[in-house]
Coordinates of C-alpha atoms and ligand atoms in Angstrom, one line a residue:
X449 CA 51.9 34.6 8.1
X450 CA 54.7 35.8 5.7
X451 CA 56.4 33.6 3.2
X452 CA 59.7 31.9 4.4
X453 CA 62.7 34.0 3.6
X454 CA 65.3 32.5 1.2
X455 CA 68.8 33.5 2.5
X456 CA 71.6 34.9 0.4
X457 CA 75.2 35.8 1.3
X458 CA 74.0 39.4 1.7
X459 CA 71.0 38.7 4.0
X460 CA 72.5 36.2 6.4
X461 CA 73.8 38.8 8.9
X462 CA 70.4 40.6 9.1
X463 CA 68.7 37.2 9.5
X464 CA 71.0 36.2 12.4
X465 CA 70.3 39.6 14.1
X466 CA 66.6 38.7 14.1
X467 CA 67.3 35.0 15.1
X468 CA 69.9 35.3 17.8
X469 CA 69.4 31.7 19.0
X470 CA 70.8 30.5 15.6
X471 CA 73.8 32.8 15.9
X472 CA 75.3 30.4 18.4
X473 CA 77.4 33.1 20.2
X474 CA 78.6 34.9 17.1
X475 CA 79.0 38.7 17.4
X476 CA 76.7 39.5 14.5
X477 CA 76.9 43.3 14.9
X478 CA 80.8 43.2 14.8
X479 CA 80.6 42.1 11.1
X480 CA 80.5 38.6 9.6
X481 CA 82.1 36.9 6.7
X482 CA 79.7 34.7 4.8
X483 CA 80.4 32.1 2.1
X484 CA 77.8 30.0 0.3
X485 CA 79.3 26.6 -0.4
X486 CA 76.4 24.2 -1.0
X487 CA 77.5 21.8 -3.8
X488 CA 75.1 19.0 -3.3
X489 CA 71.9 18.4 -5.1
X490 CA 69.5 20.1 -2.7
X491 CA 70.4 22.9 -0.3
X492 CA 72.0 26.3 0.5
X493 CA 74.9 26.0 2.9
X494 CA 76.5 29.2 4.4
X495 CA 79.8 29.2 6.3
X496 CA 79.8 32.2 8.7
X497 CA 82.6 33.7 10.7
X498 CA 82.6 36.7 13.1
X499 CA 85.4 39.1 13.6
X500 CA 86.7 37.0 16.6
X501 CA 86.9 33.9 14.4
X502 CA 83.8 32.2 15.9
X503 CA 82.0 30.1 13.3
X504 CA 78.7 28.6 12.5
X505 CA 77.0 26.9 9.5
X506 CA 73.5 27.6 8.3
X507 CA 71.9 25.2 6.0
X508 CA 68.6 26.0 4.3
X509 CA 66.5 23.9 2.1
X510 CA 65.3 25.1 -1.2
X511 CA 61.8 24.3 -2.4
X512 CA 63.2 22.4 -5.3
X513 CA 66.2 20.3 -6.3
X514 CA 69.1 22.7 -6.5
X515 CA 70.4 21.2 -9.7
X516 CA 66.9 21.0 -11.2
X517 CA 64.6 23.8 -10.2
X518 CA 61.7 22.1 -12.1
X519 CA 61.8 19.3 -9.6
X520 CA 59.9 20.4 -6.4
X521 CA 61.1 19.0 -3.1
X522 CA 59.4 19.3 0.3
X523 CA 61.2 21.8 2.7
X524 CA 60.1 19.7 5.6
X525 CA 63.2 17.6 4.9
X526 CA 65.2 20.1 7.0
X527 CA 63.1 19.3 10.1
X528 CA 63.6 15.7 9.4
X529 CA 67.4 16.1 9.2
X530 CA 67.3 18.0 12.5
X531 CA 65.5 15.1 14.1
X532 CA 68.1 12.6 12.8
X533 CA 71.0 14.8 13.9
X534 CA 69.4 15.0 17.3
X535 CA 68.9 11.3 17.7
X536 CA 72.2 10.3 16.2
X537 CA 74.0 13.0 18.2
X538 CA 72.5 11.6 21.4
X539 CA 74.0 8.2 20.6
X540 CA 77.3 9.1 18.8
X541 CA 78.1 12.8 19.1
X542 CA 81.7 12.1 17.9
X543 CA 80.6 11.3 14.4
X544 CA 78.0 14.0 13.5
X545 CA 78.1 17.8 13.5
X546 CA 76.8 19.5 16.7
X547 CA 73.3 21.0 16.3
X548 CA 72.9 24.6 17.5
X549 CA 69.4 25.5 16.6
X550 CA 66.5 25.2 14.1
X551 CA 64.2 27.8 12.6
X552 CA 61.2 25.7 11.5
X553 CA 59.4 28.6 9.8
X554 CA 62.3 29.3 7.4
X555 CA 63.8 25.8 7.2
X556 CA 67.1 26.9 8.5
X557 CA 69.3 24.8 10.7
X558 CA 72.4 26.1 12.5
X559 CA 75.2 23.6 13.2
X560 CA 78.9 23.2 13.9
X561 CA 81.3 24.6 11.3
X562 CA 83.5 21.9 10.1
X563 CA 85.5 23.8 7.5
X564 CA 88.7 22.4 8.9
X565 CA 87.4 19.0 7.6
X566 CA 87.3 17.9 3.9
X567 CA 84.6 16.0 2.0
X568 CA 85.8 12.5 1.8
X569 CA 84.7 12.0 -1.9
X570 CA 86.8 15.1 -2.9
X571 CA 89.8 13.7 -1.0
X572 CA 89.5 10.3 -2.6
X573 CA 89.3 11.9 -6.0
X574 CA 92.5 13.9 -5.2
X575 CA 94.2 10.6 -4.2
X576 CA 94.1 11.0 -0.4
X577 CA 92.4 8.0 1.0
X578 CA 91.9 8.7 4.7
X579 CA 91.6 5.0 5.5
X580 CA 90.6 5.6 9.2
X581 CA 87.2 6.9 8.0
X582 CA 86.0 3.4 7.2
X583 CA 86.4 2.1 10.7
X584 CA 84.9 5.3 12.2
X585 CA 81.8 4.9 10.0
X586 CA 81.5 1.2 10.9
X587 CA 81.3 2.3 14.6
X588 CA 78.9 5.1 13.9
X589 CA 76.5 2.8 12.0
X590 CA 76.7 0.2 14.7
X591 CA 76.1 2.7 17.5
X592 CA 73.0 4.3 16.0
X593 CA 71.9 1.1 14.4
X594 CA 71.9 -0.7 17.8
X595 CA 70.5 2.2 19.9
X596 CA 67.6 2.9 17.6
X597 CA 66.7 -0.8 17.0
X598 CA 64.5 -3.0 19.3
X599 CA 67.8 -3.8 21.1
X600 CA 68.2 -0.2 22.2
X601 CA 64.6 1.0 22.4
X602 CA 61.5 -0.4 24.1
X603 CA 58.7 -1.4 21.7
X604 CA 56.5 1.6 22.3
X605 CA 59.4 4.1 22.3
X606 CA 60.7 2.6 19.0
X607 CA 57.2 2.8 17.4
X608 CA 56.9 6.5 18.5
X609 CA 60.3 7.3 17.0
X610 CA 59.4 5.5 13.8
X611 CA 56.2 7.6 13.6
X612 CA 58.1 10.8 14.3
X613 CA 60.8 10.3 11.7
X614 CA 58.8 9.2 8.6
X615 CA 60.3 10.9 5.6
X616 CA 57.9 9.9 2.8
X617 CA 59.0 12.2 0.0
X618 CA 62.7 11.7 0.4
X619 CA 62.3 8.0 1.0
X620 CA 60.4 7.8 -2.3
X621 CA 63.3 9.5 -4.1
X622 CA 65.6 6.8 -2.8
X623 CA 63.0 4.1 -3.8
X624 CA 62.9 5.6 -7.3
X625 CA 66.5 6.6 -7.9
X626 CA 68.2 3.6 -6.3
X627 CA 65.9 0.7 -6.9
X628 CA 63.7 1.5 -9.9
X629 CA 64.9 4.1 -12.4
X630 CA 68.3 2.5 -13.3
X631 CA 66.4 -0.7 -14.4
X632 CA 63.8 1.0 -16.7
X633 CA 63.9 3.6 -19.4
X634 CA 63.8 7.0 -17.6
X635 CA 64.9 10.5 -18.5
X636 CA 67.2 10.6 -15.5
X637 CA 69.3 7.8 -17.0
X638 CA 72.3 9.0 -19.0
X639 CA 75.3 6.9 -19.9
X640 CA 78.0 7.0 -22.5
X641 CA 77.0 5.3 -25.7
X642 CA 79.8 2.8 -25.1
X643 CA 78.1 1.8 -21.8
X644 CA 74.6 1.3 -23.2
X645 CA 75.2 -2.4 -23.7
X646 CA 76.4 -2.7 -20.1
X647 CA 73.2 -1.2 -18.8
X648 CA 71.1 -3.3 -21.2
X649 CA 72.9 -6.4 -19.8
X650 CA 71.8 -5.5 -16.2
X651 CA 68.2 -5.0 -17.3
X652 CA 68.1 -8.4 -18.8
X653 CA 69.7 -10.1 -15.8
X654 CA 66.8 -11.9 -14.0
X655 CA 68.9 -12.8 -10.9
X656 CA 69.9 -9.1 -10.4
X657 CA 66.4 -7.8 -11.0
X658 CA 65.1 -10.3 -8.4
X659 CA 67.6 -9.2 -5.8
X660 CA 67.1 -5.5 -6.5
X661 CA 63.3 -5.9 -6.3
X662 CA 63.6 -7.8 -3.0
X663 CA 66.0 -5.2 -1.6
X664 CA 63.6 -2.4 -2.5
X665 CA 60.9 -4.2 -0.5
X666 CA 63.3 -4.5 2.4
X667 CA 64.1 -0.8 2.2
X668 CA 60.3 0.0 2.1
X669 CA 59.1 -2.4 4.8
X670 CA 61.9 -2.9 7.2
X671 CA 62.2 -0.4 10.1
X672 CA 65.2 -2.0 11.8
X673 CA 67.0 1.3 12.8
X674 CA 67.1 5.0 12.2
X675 CA 69.3 5.4 9.1
X676 CA 71.4 8.3 8.0
X677 CA 69.8 7.4 4.6
X678 CA 72.4 8.9 2.2
X679 CA 75.8 7.8 3.6
X680 CA 77.9 8.2 0.4
X681 CA 81.4 9.6 0.6
X682 CA 80.1 13.1 -0.2
X683 CA 78.2 13.0 3.1
X684 CA 81.3 12.4 5.1
X685 CA 83.8 14.9 6.4
X686 CA 87.3 13.9 7.3
X687 CA 90.2 15.6 9.1
X688 CA 93.5 13.8 9.1
X689 CA 95.2 15.5 12.0
X690 CA 93.1 13.8 14.6
X691 CA 91.3 11.3 12.4
X692 CA 88.0 13.1 12.9
X693 CA 85.1 11.7 10.8
X694 CA 81.6 13.2 10.7
X695 CA 78.6 12.1 8.8
X696 CA 76.5 15.0 7.7
X697 CA 73.5 15.8 5.4
X698 CA 71.1 13.3 6.9
X699 CA 68.0 14.7 5.3
X700 CA 67.2 11.3 3.7
X701 CA 67.2 9.7 7.1
X702 CA 64.3 7.5 8.2
X703 CA 63.9 4.0 9.7
X704 CA 65.1 1.3 7.4
X705 CA 67.4 -1.8 7.2
X706 CA 70.7 -1.1 9.1
X707 CA 72.7 -2.5 6.2
X708 CA 71.5 0.3 3.9
X709 CA 74.0 2.8 5.4
X710 CA 76.8 0.3 5.3
X711 CA 76.0 -0.5 1.7
X712 CA 76.1 3.2 0.8
X713 CA 79.7 3.6 2.1
X714 CA 80.7 0.3 0.5
X715 CA 79.3 1.3 -2.9
X716 CA 81.1 4.6 -3.0
X717 CA 84.4 3.0 -2.0
X718 CA 84.0 0.6 -4.9
X719 CA 83.4 3.7 -7.1
X720 CA 86.5 5.4 -5.7
X721 CA 88.5 2.2 -6.4
X722 CA 87.2 2.0 -9.9
X723 CA 88.5 5.5 -10.5
X724 CA 91.9 4.7 -9.1
X725 CA 92.1 1.6 -11.3
X726 CA 91.0 3.5 -14.4
X727 CA 93.8 6.0 -13.7
X728 CA 96.3 3.1 -13.3
X729 CA 96.8 3.8 -9.6
X730 CA 96.7 0.2 -8.6
X731 CA 98.2 0.3 -5.2
X732 CA 95.7 3.0 -4.2
X733 CA 92.8 1.1 -5.7
X734 CA 93.8 -1.9 -3.6
X735 CA 94.0 0.1 -0.4
X736 CA 90.5 1.6 -1.1
X737 CA 89.1 -1.8 -1.9
X738 CA 90.3 -3.0 1.5
X739 CA 88.2 -0.4 3.3
X740 CA 84.7 -2.1 3.1
X741 CA 86.1 -5.0 5.1
X742 CA 87.4 -2.5 7.7
X743 CA 84.0 -0.8 7.7
X744 CA 82.3 -4.2 8.3
X745 CA 84.7 -5.4 10.9
X746 CA 84.4 -2.2 12.9
X747 CA 80.6 -2.4 12.6
X748 CA 80.5 -6.0 13.7
X749 CA 82.9 -5.5 16.7
X750 CA 80.9 -2.5 17.9
X751 CA 77.5 -4.2 17.5
X752 CA 78.8 -7.2 19.4
X753 CA 80.2 -5.0 22.1
X754 CA 76.9 -3.3 22.6
X755 CA 75.0 -6.6 22.7
X756 CA 75.2 -7.2 26.5
X757 CA 73.3 -3.9 27.0
X758 CA 70.3 -5.1 24.8
X759 CA 66.8 -4.8 26.0
X760 CA 65.2 -8.0 26.9
X761 CA 67.8 -10.7 26.9
X762 CA 65.1 -13.2 27.8
X763 CA 64.0 -13.3 24.2
X764 CA 67.0 -11.9 22.4
X765 CA 69.6 -14.6 23.0
X766 CA 72.9 -15.0 21.3
X767 CA 71.5 -16.8 18.3
X768 CA 69.4 -13.7 17.6
X769 CA 72.6 -11.7 17.5
X770 CA 74.1 -14.1 15.0
X771 CA 71.0 -14.0 12.9
X772 CA 70.9 -10.2 13.0
X773 CA 74.5 -9.8 12.1
X774 CA 74.1 -12.2 9.2
X775 CA 71.1 -10.3 7.9
X776 CA 72.8 -6.9 8.1
X777 CA 75.9 -8.3 6.3
X778 CA 73.8 -9.7 3.5
X779 CA 71.7 -6.5 3.3
X780 CA 74.9 -4.3 3.2
X781 CA 76.1 -6.2 0.1
X782 CA 73.0 -6.0 -1.9
X783 CA 72.4 -2.3 -1.0
X784 CA 76.1 -1.7 -1.9
X785 CA 75.4 -3.2 -5.3
X786 CA 72.2 -1.2 -5.9
X787 CA 73.9 2.0 -4.8
X788 CA 76.9 1.5 -7.0
X789 CA 74.8 0.9 -10.1
X790 CA 72.5 3.9 -9.5
X791 CA 75.5 6.3 -9.3
X792 CA 76.6 5.2 -12.8
X793 CA 73.2 4.9 -14.6
X794 CA 70.8 7.4 -13.0
X795 CA 70.4 10.8 -11.5
X796 CA 73.1 12.2 -9.1
X797 CA 76.2 10.6 -10.6
X798 CA 79.5 10.2 -8.7
X799 CA 82.1 12.8 -9.5
X800 CA 84.8 10.1 -9.1
X801 CA 83.7 8.6 -12.4
X802 CA 82.2 11.7 -14.1
X803 CA 85.5 13.7 -13.8
X804 CA 87.4 11.0 -15.8
X805 CA 88.1 11.5 -19.5
X806 CA 85.7 9.6 -21.7
X807 CA 87.8 6.5 -22.3
X808 CA 88.6 6.0 -18.7
X809 CA 85.0 6.8 -17.7
X810 CA 83.7 4.1 -20.0
X811 CA 86.0 1.5 -18.4
X812 CA 85.3 2.7 -14.8
X813 CA 81.5 2.8 -15.4
X814 CA 81.5 -0.7 -16.8
X815 CA 83.6 -2.0 -13.9
X816 CA 81.3 -0.4 -11.3
X817 CA 78.2 -1.9 -13.0
X818 CA 79.7 -5.3 -13.0
X819 CA 81.0 -5.0 -9.4
X820 CA 77.5 -3.8 -8.3
X821 CA 76.0 -6.9 -9.9
X822 CA 78.5 -9.1 -8.2
X823 CA 77.8 -7.6 -4.8
X824 CA 74.0 -7.9 -5.2
X825 CA 73.9 -11.4 -6.6
X826 CA 77.3 -12.9 -5.6
X827 CA 76.5 -12.5 -1.9
X828 CA 73.9 -15.3 -2.2
X829 CA 76.8 -17.8 -2.4
X830 CA 79.1 -16.0 -0.1
X831 CA 78.5 -12.7 1.7
X832 CA 81.8 -12.4 3.6
X833 CA 82.9 -8.8 2.8
X834 CA 86.5 -10.0 2.2
X835 CA 85.4 -12.6 -0.4
X836 CA 83.1 -10.2 -2.1
X837 CA 85.9 -7.7 -2.2
X838 CA 88.1 -10.2 -3.9
X839 CA 85.5 -10.7 -6.6
X840 CA 85.1 -6.9 -7.0
X841 CA 88.9 -6.5 -7.2
X842 CA 89.0 -9.1 -10.0
X843 CA 86.3 -7.3 -11.9
X844 CA 88.0 -3.9 -11.6
X845 CA 91.4 -5.3 -12.7
X846 CA 89.8 -7.2 -15.6
X847 CA 88.2 -4.0 -16.8
X848 CA 91.5 -2.1 -16.9
X849 CA 91.9 0.2 -19.9
Ligands
LIG1541 C1 67.1 14.7 -6.0 S1 68.2 14.2 -4.9 C2 69.3 13.1 -5.7 C3 70.2 12.4 -4.8 O1 71.1 13.3 -4.1 C4 71.2 12.8 -2.8 O2 72.6 12.7 -2.4 C5 70.6 11.4 -2.7 O3 71.5 10.4 -2.9 C6 69.6 11.5 -3.8 O4 69.3 10.3 -4.3
LIG1542 MG1 73.1 15.0 0.3

């Protein structure tokens, strides 16, 4: 058996000639234009167009972290992403890219070209908020969260799906990067000298460490629903003309607590708001800070609307719905806190903060760390997203340069 090929811009056309089922109807022989646009931490991404303007995307995993070749990474993650795409697409095709095919030998997935969309994080950085995306993501998380939970799957079906979607290596990365490394000395952690005291304060905060430790256990133990697993604003594509919103890059997907995906969106909106505040764009910061509430409201409304279709209403009465919603709300807040803090302290920082000049970066980083703490711990007193947002807003404005 030959080694898997590693695609380049120059070899994509030949590869598609040999793998016509991945070409998704493109006329390969008539000539292709190929661009490599991967800008995440892990993969190659090729945008391909034929002479007639038909398009497809190929995504191929590298055997290591793209931004750190000394860090090996299982290529099986592509098969796992394909499985998530398939499951999520079955439930909510509107909010994920269409899947065209998968070459398991070479770890290449063919999917819908969404170049007429933009990455939400880049848009937020450029000052374009796309507020409709929060509500769309709330509905997406509710639909897949419900359909892949015990409310949407019979016990044996759910257990089979849990077994088929385990993602040990990438889940461990999340365990380490989100819940452990920011709280210990680790070479992945880099902050401005001026923020070192802020990080030290977090590490001495017993209440925060308790919540982060317990949240890590929930992430590890709880198989509530099939998560996207990395739903930050860089994993979301938006198109203003028809308010299209797509979650992509689900290679970290696995079963976990439903609130984890909501928390990822929430954290990255706090980060975007901290950037806007640091730049003195207060109105925009306020608009962005209002989005987690819209995310939550859309999630809750959709989840409640799906409730009558649940499996086994004999046992799952309305009080179970209330308990489940309360649990997801509380989880979303602590995961938001953890995910906000990790993007400032550890590996894979947020461009929203990193692209600021040093003075503003210091202020924004401090604000995000304090906001993250407030989300993780403050929710114990009051986990209403609106009230938590008010606390976060206060923290961001107090930290103004
Ligand atoms: C080595 S992967 C680093 C990070 O990039 C992804 O976006 C995930 O968030 C992961 O933690
Ligand atoms: Mg990614």
